mmCIF file of C-alpha atoms in Angstrom:
data_model
loop_
_atom_site.group_PDB
_atom_site.id
_atom_site.type_symbol
_atom_site.label_atom_id
_atom_site.label_comp_id
_atom_site.label_asym_id
_atom_site.label_seq_id
_atom_site.Cartn_x
_atom_site.Cartn_y
_atom_site.Cartn_z
ATOM 1 C CA GLU R 243 63.459 73.443 91.666
ATOM 2 C CA MET R 244 61.663 76.069 93.729
ATOM 3 C CA VAL R 245 63.788 79.466 91.742
ATOM 4 C CA SER R 246 61.587 77.407 88.847
ATOM 5 C CA ALA R 247 57.940 77.695 90.942
ATOM 6 C CA GLY R 248 59.473 81.491 92.044
ATOM 7 C CA ILE R 249 59.839 80.477 95.208
ATOM 8 C CA SER R 250 63.302 82.406 96.566
ATOM 9 C CA PRO R 251 65.040 80.161 99.312
ATOM 10 C CA ILE R 252 66.100 82.917 102.569
ATOM 11 C CA ALA R 253 68.616 81.284 105.683
ATOM 12 C CA ASP R 254 68.766 82.984 108.771
ATOM 13 C CA VAL R 255 71.494 82.036 110.526
ATOM 14 C CA VAL R 256 72.085 84.204 114.203
ATOM 15 C CA ILE R 257 75.939 83.710 114.805
ATOM 16 C CA ASN R 258 76.219 86.542 117.035
ATOM 17 C CA HIS R 259 77.353 84.727 119.880
ATOM 18 C CA ARG R 260 79.679 81.512 119.713
ATOM 19 C CA CYS R 261 80.805 79.424 122.525
ATOM 20 C CA ALA R 262 84.962 78.852 121.872
ATOM 21 C CA SER R 263 86.453 75.441 121.218
ATOM 22 C CA LYS R 264 89.040 75.641 124.282
ATOM 23 C CA GLN R 265 90.161 77.532 126.648
ATOM 24 C CA ASP R 266 92.884 81.009 126.272
ATOM 25 C CA GLY R 267 96.139 80.833 128.335
ATOM 26 C CA ASN R 268 93.699 82.702 131.189
ATOM 27 C CA GLY R 269 91.177 79.491 130.763
ATOM 28 C CA LYS R 270 89.105 81.166 129.282
ATOM 29 C CA TRP R 271 86.833 80.468 127.062
ATOM 30 C CA THR R 272 88.311 82.267 123.991
ATOM 31 C CA SER R 273 89.930 80.294 120.850
ATOM 32 C CA PHE R 274 87.975 79.356 117.749
ATOM 33 C CA ARG R 275 88.286 76.846 115.489
ATOM 34 C CA ASN R 276 86.751 76.628 111.990
ATOM 35 C CA PRO R 277 87.117 78.826 111.185
ATOM 36 C CA ASP R 278 90.174 79.876 113.510
ATOM 37 C CA TRP R 279 89.064 83.196 115.834
ATOM 38 C CA GLU R 280 90.853 84.131 119.399
ATOM 39 C CA ALA R 281 90.337 87.542 121.014
ATOM 40 C CA TRP R 282 90.070 89.814 118.131
ATOM 41 C CA ALA R 283 87.227 88.289 117.086
ATOM 42 C CA ILE R 284 85.235 89.180 120.074
ATOM 43 C CA CYS R 285 84.225 92.667 121.569
ATOM 44 C CA ASN R 286 85.917 94.395 123.571
ATOM 45 C CA ASN R 287 82.823 95.206 125.840
ATOM 46 C CA ASP R 288 81.796 91.528 126.349
ATOM 47 C CA PRO R 289 81.399 90.316 129.802
ATOM 48 C CA SER R 290 84.688 87.892 129.697
ATOM 49 C CA GLY R 291 86.710 90.895 130.099
ATOM 50 C CA THR R 292 88.991 89.214 126.693
ATOM 51 C CA GLY R 293 87.408 90.501 123.554
ATOM 52 C CA GLN R 294 89.904 93.073 122.064
ATOM 53 C CA GLY R 295 87.511 93.956 118.894
ATOM 54 C CA ALA R 296 84.991 96.975 118.431
ATOM 55 C CA PRO R 297 82.582 96.962 121.296
ATOM 56 C CA SER R 298 78.855 95.214 120.759
ATOM 57 C CA THR R 299 76.484 96.502 118.265
ATOM 58 C CA GLY R 300 74.347 93.897 120.629
ATOM 59 C CA GLN R 301 73.067 92.175 123.604
ATOM 60 C CA ASN R 302 75.891 91.068 125.692
ATOM 61 C CA ILE R 303 74.905 87.756 127.237
ATOM 62 C CA GLU R 304 77.993 85.901 129.454
ATOM 63 C CA TYR R 305 77.415 82.066 128.440
ATOM 64 C CA ALA R 306 79.083 82.842 124.882
ATOM 65 C CA PRO R 307 81.209 85.836 124.047
ATOM 66 C CA ASP R 308 80.064 89.078 122.011
ATOM 67 C CA ILE R 309 81.048 88.157 118.658
ATOM 68 C CA ASP R 310 82.901 91.449 116.369
ATOM 69 C CA HIS R 311 80.558 91.885 113.312
ATOM 70 C CA THR R 312 82.371 94.871 112.049
ATOM 71 C CA ASN R 313 85.666 93.082 112.078
ATOM 72 C CA ARG R 314 86.107 92.201 107.919
ATOM 73 C CA LYS R 315 88.198 88.752 108.429
ATOM 74 C CA VAL R 316 84.502 87.841 111.108
ATOM 75 C CA GLN R 317 82.569 89.139 108.257
ATOM 76 C CA GLU R 318 84.033 87.162 105.502
ATOM 77 C CA ASP R 319 84.792 84.115 107.689
ATOM 78 C CA SER R 320 81.410 84.315 108.098
ATOM 79 C CA LYS R 321 80.255 84.479 104.443
ATOM 80 C CA ALA R 322 81.668 81.394 103.853
ATOM 81 C CA PHE R 323 80.282 78.997 106.877
ATOM 82 C CA ILE R 324 77.126 80.071 104.962
#
């Protein structure tokens, strides 16, 4: 009905920081489920010190790992999640 009324729906989803589902072998919260990501999906300059991805393109925060949105797999999984 929205489209027929000339209204285009838009969603603004913020997923640049995500809380992990469980701890890794070192006790760091870096293991994600649904989608399944590990340290490869976390920016390499994240304060957790466990990231293996590209450097952050934004501001790091302490309470959740900074997700590497330059990673093609992260991009594909994010689109599928939305």
